[in-house]
Short mmCIF file of C-alpha atoms and ligand atoms in Angstrom, two decimals:
data_model
loop_
_atom_site.label_atom_id
_atom_site.label_comp_id
_atom_site.label_asym_id
_atom_site.label_seq_id
_atom_site.Cartn_x
_atom_site.Cartn_y
_atom_site.Cartn_z
CA UNK N 1 120.46 97.25 14.42
CA UNK N 2 121.08 100.75 15.64
CA UNK N 3 123.18 103.18 13.65
CA UNK N 4 124.22 106.81 13.66
CA UNK N 5 123.67 108.03 10.12
CA UNK N 6 124.84 111.15 8.30
CA UNK N 7 122.27 112.66 5.91
CA UNK N 8 123.37 116.30 5.65
CA UNK N 9 126.79 117.47 6.84
CA UNK N 10 126.77 120.38 9.29
CA UNK N 11 128.73 121.55 12.31
CA UNK N 12 129.18 118.90 15.00
CA UNK N 13 127.29 121.05 17.57
CA UNK N 14 124.22 120.83 15.32
CA UNK N 15 124.23 117.01 15.59
CA UNK N 16 124.84 115.93 11.97
CA UNK N 17 124.41 112.25 12.92
CA UNK N 18 121.01 110.85 13.80
CA UNK N 19 120.13 107.60 15.52
CA UNK N 20 118.12 105.08 13.52
CA UNK N 21 116.84 101.57 14.10
CA UNK N 22 116.80 99.39 10.95
CA UNK N 23 116.73 95.63 10.19
CA UNK N 24 120.07 93.80 10.47
CA UNK N 25 121.92 93.84 7.13
CA UNK N 26 122.81 90.52 5.45
CA UNK N 27 126.34 89.96 4.11
CA UNK N 28 126.89 89.40 0.37
CA UNK N 29 128.78 86.36 -0.94
CA UNK N 30 132.25 87.74 -0.17
CA UNK N 31 131.33 89.67 2.95
CA UNK N 32 130.99 89.13 6.69
CA UNK N 33 128.63 90.76 9.16
CA UNK N 34 130.27 92.04 12.34
CA UNK N 35 128.44 92.78 15.58
CA UNK N 36 130.38 95.96 16.33
CA UNK N 37 131.71 96.21 19.88
CA UNK N 38 133.87 99.28 19.44
CA UNK N 39 134.47 101.86 16.74
CA UNK N 40 136.98 104.63 17.18
CA UNK N 41 136.31 108.21 16.16
CA UNK N 42 138.77 109.63 13.63
CA UNK N 43 139.34 113.21 12.54
CA UNK N 44 138.28 112.11 9.06
CA UNK N 45 134.82 111.28 10.48
CA UNK N 46 134.60 114.80 11.88
CA UNK N 47 135.62 116.29 8.53
CA UNK N 48 133.01 114.17 6.74
CA UNK N 49 130.25 115.03 9.25
CA UNK N 50 130.99 118.74 8.95
CA UNK N 51 131.39 118.73 5.17
CA UNK N 52 135.11 119.56 5.10
CA UNK N 53 135.65 116.19 3.43
CA UNK N 54 133.10 115.99 0.59
CA UNK N 55 130.76 113.01 1.04
CA UNK N 56 131.04 110.35 -1.67
CA UNK N 57 127.65 108.92 -0.71
CA UNK N 58 124.75 110.17 1.41
CA UNK N 59 123.30 109.00 3.63
CA UNK N 60 126.32 107.20 5.07
CA UNK N 61 127.24 105.59 8.38
CA UNK N 62 130.74 106.89 9.29
CA UNK N 63 133.41 104.98 11.19
CA UNK N 64 136.41 103.04 9.96
CA UNK N 65 138.11 101.62 13.06
CA UNK N 66 135.81 98.72 13.79
CA UNK N 67 136.26 95.80 16.19
CA UNK N 68 133.62 93.17 16.85
CA UNK N 69 132.45 89.62 16.50
CA UNK N 70 131.60 87.88 13.24
CA UNK N 71 127.88 87.00 13.32
CA UNK N 72 127.29 85.92 9.69
CA UNK N 73 129.51 84.96 6.74
CA UNK N 74 128.78 85.12 3.01
CA UNK N 75 128.48 81.96 0.90
CA UNK N 76 131.98 82.21 -0.63
CA UNK N 77 133.82 83.16 2.58
CA UNK N 78 136.08 80.44 3.97
CA UNK N 79 138.53 82.55 6.00
CA UNK N 80 136.08 83.57 8.74
CA UNK N 81 133.66 81.74 11.02
CA UNK N 82 130.82 82.95 13.21
CA UNK N 83 132.25 83.85 16.62
CA UNK N 84 135.66 85.08 15.33
CA UNK N 85 136.88 88.44 16.49
CA UNK N 86 137.43 90.74 13.53
CA UNK N 87 138.57 94.27 12.82
CA UNK N 88 138.03 96.49 9.80
CA UNK N 89 139.68 99.76 8.81
CA UNK N 90 139.63 102.57 6.27
CA UNK N 91 140.60 100.43 3.26
CA UNK N 92 137.28 98.74 2.48
CA UNK N 93 138.41 97.14 -0.77
CA UNK N 94 140.85 97.52 -3.67
CA UNK N 95 140.61 96.19 -7.22
CA UNK N 96 143.42 93.65 -6.90
CA UNK N 97 144.41 93.82 -10.57
CA UNK N 98 145.74 97.33 -11.29
CA UNK N 99 149.47 98.06 -11.50
CA UNK N 100 149.47 99.42 -7.92
CA UNK N 101 147.56 96.49 -6.40
CA UNK N 102 149.78 93.96 -8.20
CA UNK N 103 152.87 95.76 -6.87
CA UNK N 104 151.59 95.49 -3.27
CA UNK N 105 150.55 99.14 -3.17
CA UNK N 106 146.81 98.68 -2.82
CA UNK N 107 146.83 101.88 -0.72
CA UNK N 108 147.29 103.70 -4.06
CA UNK N 109 144.58 101.79 -5.98
CA UNK N 110 142.36 104.21 -7.90
CA UNK N 111 139.39 101.86 -7.49
CA UNK N 112 139.83 101.58 -3.71
CA UNK N 113 136.67 101.97 -1.64
CA UNK N 114 136.76 103.31 1.88
CA UNK N 115 134.84 102.30 4.97
CA UNK N 116 132.58 105.02 6.30
CA UNK N 117 132.96 107.03 3.07
CA UNK N 118 131.98 104.75 0.18
CA UNK N 119 130.64 101.91 2.33
CA UNK N 120 128.62 102.16 5.57
CA UNK N 121 130.99 102.06 8.54
CA UNK N 122 131.07 101.21 12.21
CA UNK N 123 128.98 103.87 13.97
CA UNK N 124 126.42 101.07 14.31
CA UNK N 125 125.75 97.83 16.11
CA UNK N 126 126.27 95.88 12.84
CA UNK N 127 128.70 96.40 9.97
CA UNK N 128 129.10 94.54 6.68
CA UNK N 129 132.70 94.30 5.51
CA UNK N 130 134.59 92.62 2.67
CA UNK N 131 135.95 89.40 4.19
CA UNK N 132 139.37 89.80 2.53
CA UNK N 133 139.85 93.26 4.01
CA UNK N 134 139.05 92.33 7.64
CA UNK N 135 141.78 91.41 10.14
CA UNK N 136 142.05 89.10 13.12
CA UNK N 137 142.65 90.93 16.42
CA UNK N 138 145.30 89.69 18.89
CA UNK N 139 143.77 88.03 21.93
CA UNK N 140 145.58 90.21 24.45
CA UNK N 141 143.88 93.37 23.29
CA UNK N 142 140.47 94.55 24.41
CA UNK N 143 138.03 95.88 21.82
CA UNK N 144 138.34 99.59 22.47
CA UNK N 145 142.14 99.47 22.74
CA UNK N 146 142.46 97.69 19.39
CA UNK N 147 140.08 100.01 17.62
CA UNK N 148 141.84 103.13 18.69
CA UNK N 149 144.04 104.33 17.43
CA UNK N 150 145.62 101.17 16.00
CA UNK N 151 143.27 100.73 13.05
CA UNK N 152 143.72 104.14 11.48
CA UNK N 153 146.24 106.61 12.88
CA UNK N 154 148.27 103.74 14.31
CA UNK N 155 148.58 101.75 11.11
CA UNK N 156 149.24 104.85 8.99
CA UNK N 157 151.89 105.91 11.52
CA UNK N 158 153.35 102.42 11.20
CA UNK N 159 153.41 102.71 7.40
CA UNK N 160 155.11 106.10 7.85
CA UNK N 161 157.98 104.46 9.72
CA UNK N 162 158.44 102.21 6.70
CA UNK N 163 158.20 105.12 4.24
CA UNK N 164 160.83 106.98 6.32
CA UNK N 165 163.10 103.94 5.93
CA UNK N 166 163.33 103.20 9.66
CA UNK N 167 165.59 100.26 10.41
CA UNK N 168 166.77 98.90 13.78
CA UNK N 169 169.28 101.12 15.55
CA UNK N 170 168.47 104.31 13.63
CA UNK N 171 168.00 107.78 15.08
CA UNK N 172 164.29 108.36 14.51
CA UNK N 173 162.51 111.72 14.69
CA UNK N 174 158.80 112.13 15.43
CA UNK N 175 157.54 115.67 14.79
CA UNK N 176 154.16 116.03 16.48
CA UNK N 177 153.13 113.73 19.31
CA UNK N 178 149.47 112.69 19.17
CA UNK N 179 147.96 109.21 19.43
CA UNK N 180 149.55 107.98 16.20
CA UNK N 181 153.07 109.19 17.12
CA UNK N 182 152.72 107.61 20.56
CA UNK N 183 152.33 104.22 18.87
CA UNK N 184 155.13 104.93 16.38
CA UNK N 185 157.45 105.69 19.31
CA UNK N 186 156.70 102.33 20.92
CA UNK N 187 157.33 100.45 17.66
CA UNK N 188 160.59 102.34 16.98
CA UNK N 189 161.79 101.64 20.52
CA UNK N 190 160.95 97.96 20.05
CA UNK N 191 163.25 98.07 17.00
CA UNK N 192 166.04 99.47 19.20
CA UNK N 193 165.89 102.89 17.60
CA UNK N 194 166.75 106.04 19.53
CA UNK N 195 163.74 108.31 19.31
CA UNK N 196 163.76 112.12 19.22
CA UNK N 197 160.41 113.87 19.64
CA UNK N 198 159.56 117.45 18.66
CA UNK N 199 156.27 118.94 19.79
CA UNK N 200 155.07 122.33 20.91
CA UNK N 201 153.38 121.04 24.07
CA UNK N 202 155.59 120.88 27.17
CA UNK N 203 153.27 118.17 28.57
CA UNK N 204 153.71 116.03 25.47
CA UNK N 205 157.48 116.53 25.61
CA UNK N 206 157.43 115.18 29.17
CA UNK N 207 155.20 112.26 28.09
CA UNK N 208 157.60 111.46 25.23
CA UNK N 209 160.55 111.32 27.63
CA UNK N 210 158.55 109.14 30.02
CA UNK N 211 157.82 106.79 27.10
CA UNK N 212 161.54 106.44 26.36
CA UNK N 213 162.42 109.23 23.92
CA UNK N 214 166.11 110.14 24.33
CA UNK N 215 165.28 113.77 23.57
CA UNK N 216 162.17 115.92 23.37
CA UNK N 217 161.97 119.59 22.42
CA UNK N 218 160.08 122.16 20.39
CA UNK N 219 159.78 122.14 16.59
CA UNK N 220 162.49 124.73 16.16
CA UNK N 221 164.91 123.30 18.73
CA UNK N 222 167.66 121.44 16.89
CA UNK N 223 167.90 117.82 18.15
CA UNK N 224 171.36 116.99 19.59
CA UNK N 225 172.15 114.63 16.68
CA UNK N 226 171.16 114.48 13.01
CA UNK N 227 168.19 112.17 12.39
CA UNK N 228 168.23 109.23 9.97
CA UNK N 229 164.47 108.87 9.58
CA UNK N 230 161.72 111.26 10.61
CA UNK N 231 157.95 111.23 10.45
CA UNK N 232 156.05 114.52 10.67
CA UNK N 233 152.51 114.28 12.08
CA UNK N 234 151.57 117.97 12.29
CA UNK N 235 149.62 119.30 9.27
CA UNK N 236 152.02 122.23 8.91
CA UNK N 237 154.64 122.72 6.21
CA UNK N 238 156.90 124.64 8.61
CA UNK N 239 157.21 121.49 10.70
CA UNK N 240 158.27 119.52 7.61
CA UNK N 241 161.03 122.05 6.95
CA UNK N 242 162.15 121.89 10.60
CA UNK N 243 162.37 118.11 10.28
CA UNK N 244 164.35 118.40 7.05
CA UNK N 245 166.74 120.77 8.78
CA UNK N 246 167.43 118.07 11.39
CA UNK N 247 167.88 115.25 8.83
CA UNK N 248 171.21 113.44 8.49
CA UNK N 249 172.83 112.91 5.08
CA UNK N 250 170.77 110.31 3.23
CA UNK N 251 167.99 110.77 5.78
CA UNK N 252 164.29 110.68 4.96
CA UNK N 253 161.39 112.81 6.15
CA UNK N 254 157.98 111.14 5.67
CA UNK N 255 154.94 113.41 5.86
CA UNK N 256 152.05 111.70 7.67
CA UNK N 257 149.28 114.15 6.88
CA UNK N 258 146.31 114.04 4.54
CA UNK N 259 146.37 117.81 4.25
CA UNK N 260 149.32 120.13 4.64
CA UNK N 261 148.78 123.89 4.72
CA UNK N 262 151.61 124.33 2.18
CA UNK N 263 155.26 123.41 1.69
CA UNK N 264 157.21 126.64 2.22
CA UNK N 265 160.11 127.26 -0.12
CA UNK N 266 163.40 126.17 1.37
CA UNK N 267 167.07 126.14 0.55
CA UNK N 268 168.18 123.23 -1.63
CA UNK N 269 170.94 122.63 0.93
CA UNK N 270 168.29 120.99 3.12
CA UNK N 271 167.69 118.31 0.46
CA UNK N 272 171.24 117.98 -0.86
CA UNK N 273 173.27 114.93 0.28
CA UNK N 274 170.52 112.63 -0.87
CA UNK N 275 167.94 113.52 1.71
CA UNK N 276 164.42 112.40 0.81
CA UNK N 277 161.03 113.99 1.34
CA UNK N 278 158.08 111.59 0.89
CA UNK N 279 154.35 111.46 1.57
CA UNK N 280 152.28 108.67 3.11
CA UNK N 281 148.80 107.76 1.86
CA UNK N 282 146.47 105.27 3.56
CA UNK N 283 147.81 101.80 4.35
CA UNK N 284 147.88 98.26 2.98
CA UNK N 285 146.55 95.08 4.56
CA UNK N 286 150.17 94.03 5.07
CA UNK N 287 150.80 97.15 7.19
CA UNK N 288 147.74 96.45 9.33
CA UNK N 289 148.52 92.76 9.81
CA UNK N 290 152.12 93.52 10.79
CA UNK N 291 151.12 96.21 13.27
CA UNK N 292 148.40 94.09 14.86
CA UNK N 293 150.97 91.26 15.16
CA UNK N 294 153.46 93.59 16.84
CA UNK N 295 150.84 95.15 19.10
CA UNK N 296 150.59 91.99 21.13
CA UNK N 297 154.33 91.34 21.25
CA UNK N 298 155.51 94.82 22.32
CA UNK N 299 152.79 95.17 23.86
CA UNK N 300 151.51 98.52 22.62
CA UNK N 301 149.88 100.90 25.07
CA UNK N 302 147.09 103.20 23.86
CA UNK N 303 145.13 106.02 25.47
CA UNK N 304 141.44 106.41 24.80
CA UNK N 305 138.12 107.53 26.24
CA UNK N 306 134.84 105.67 25.74
CA UNK N 307 131.41 106.96 24.67
CA UNK N 308 128.10 105.23 23.91
CA UNK N 309 127.08 104.99 20.22
CA UNK N 310 124.27 107.50 20.80
CA UNK N 311 126.84 110.10 21.91
CA UNK N 312 128.73 110.10 18.58
CA UNK N 313 127.87 113.77 17.92
CA UNK N 314 129.20 114.76 21.35
CA UNK N 315 132.39 112.76 20.71
CA UNK N 316 132.88 114.66 17.42
CA UNK N 317 132.46 117.98 19.26
CA UNK N 318 135.05 116.93 21.85
CA UNK N 319 137.45 115.94 19.08
CA UNK N 320 137.13 119.29 17.32
CA UNK N 321 137.57 121.17 20.60
CA UNK N 322 140.74 119.22 21.35
CA UNK N 323 139.28 117.77 24.55
CA UNK N 324 139.74 114.09 23.70
CA UNK N 325 142.29 112.25 25.82
CA UNK N 326 144.19 110.10 23.31
CA UNK N 327 141.41 108.78 21.06
CA UNK N 328 137.63 108.64 21.41
CA UNK N 329 135.99 105.24 21.01
CA UNK N 330 132.29 104.45 20.64
CA UNK N 331 131.48 101.32 22.63
CA UNK N 332 128.30 99.47 21.68
ZN1 ZN L 401 140.94 107.55 10.24
ZN1 ZN L 402 143.87 98.35 -7.71
#
């Protein structure tokens, strides 16, 4: 197999990933081997490669939005067969017995292990994944389109809609309009919600309207109606406060960001009348299965650009420079 491996984090321009050829790995008893066809490039991969996200293991193969074909199954695996199409994401495994796992919140499991961080990921022609944490991919979706950004930003955006309490018919706000918000908009529209999009970019505002948003404006422009449920995608506390300012009584603002610069102090009036401010961390298998199920039915449209595996460093540079159209996907 070929893989792009990270040994020492450094700036993307200095090519932190190097190409290696090694023997094909063999799955353990509860694992499957996937011949990777596509693996999307996430901002988390960039942060890991550059050392902004501390490595948990080195060397490591990054990549946690994997789509491919099952080529070998472990002795105890009954849910997968050779030839099946399978996907794997960030959640590599969870303990299954802690209070969070038992409550269906495996995304909060303290023993969780993550693909491309604790376990070698999909910047490779082969990946070994835990059979219980892999997903079937809907037939109508091609490999690259399913990998990106459905399996990371897409599914976390989908969880964010749930955390914001989105129900059919609501007035839904999306603050920030990247690849993940683009999917969230399509899901919210499918649920007959009216969607209001705030983003700095005039081009993205126009794209949001073209995709069916009833309103699009800047972060500080008040939407024409109060919003029942909002997800903020920008890693900026000021945007969270702007979203809170637009929230209806009883409304919720869910922060979809791993890092936020800060939460500025704000008047309690913005929270009064039972408004809620919540965070979103990772996703559960239930979130991923539901989104993949919906993706075929809606059907979801995604935007992505393709790169060969060997060009992973160049893809990371493009991502940091903001040149990627939609999402970048490595195609093997
Ligand atoms: Zn990711
Ligand atoms: Zn657990």
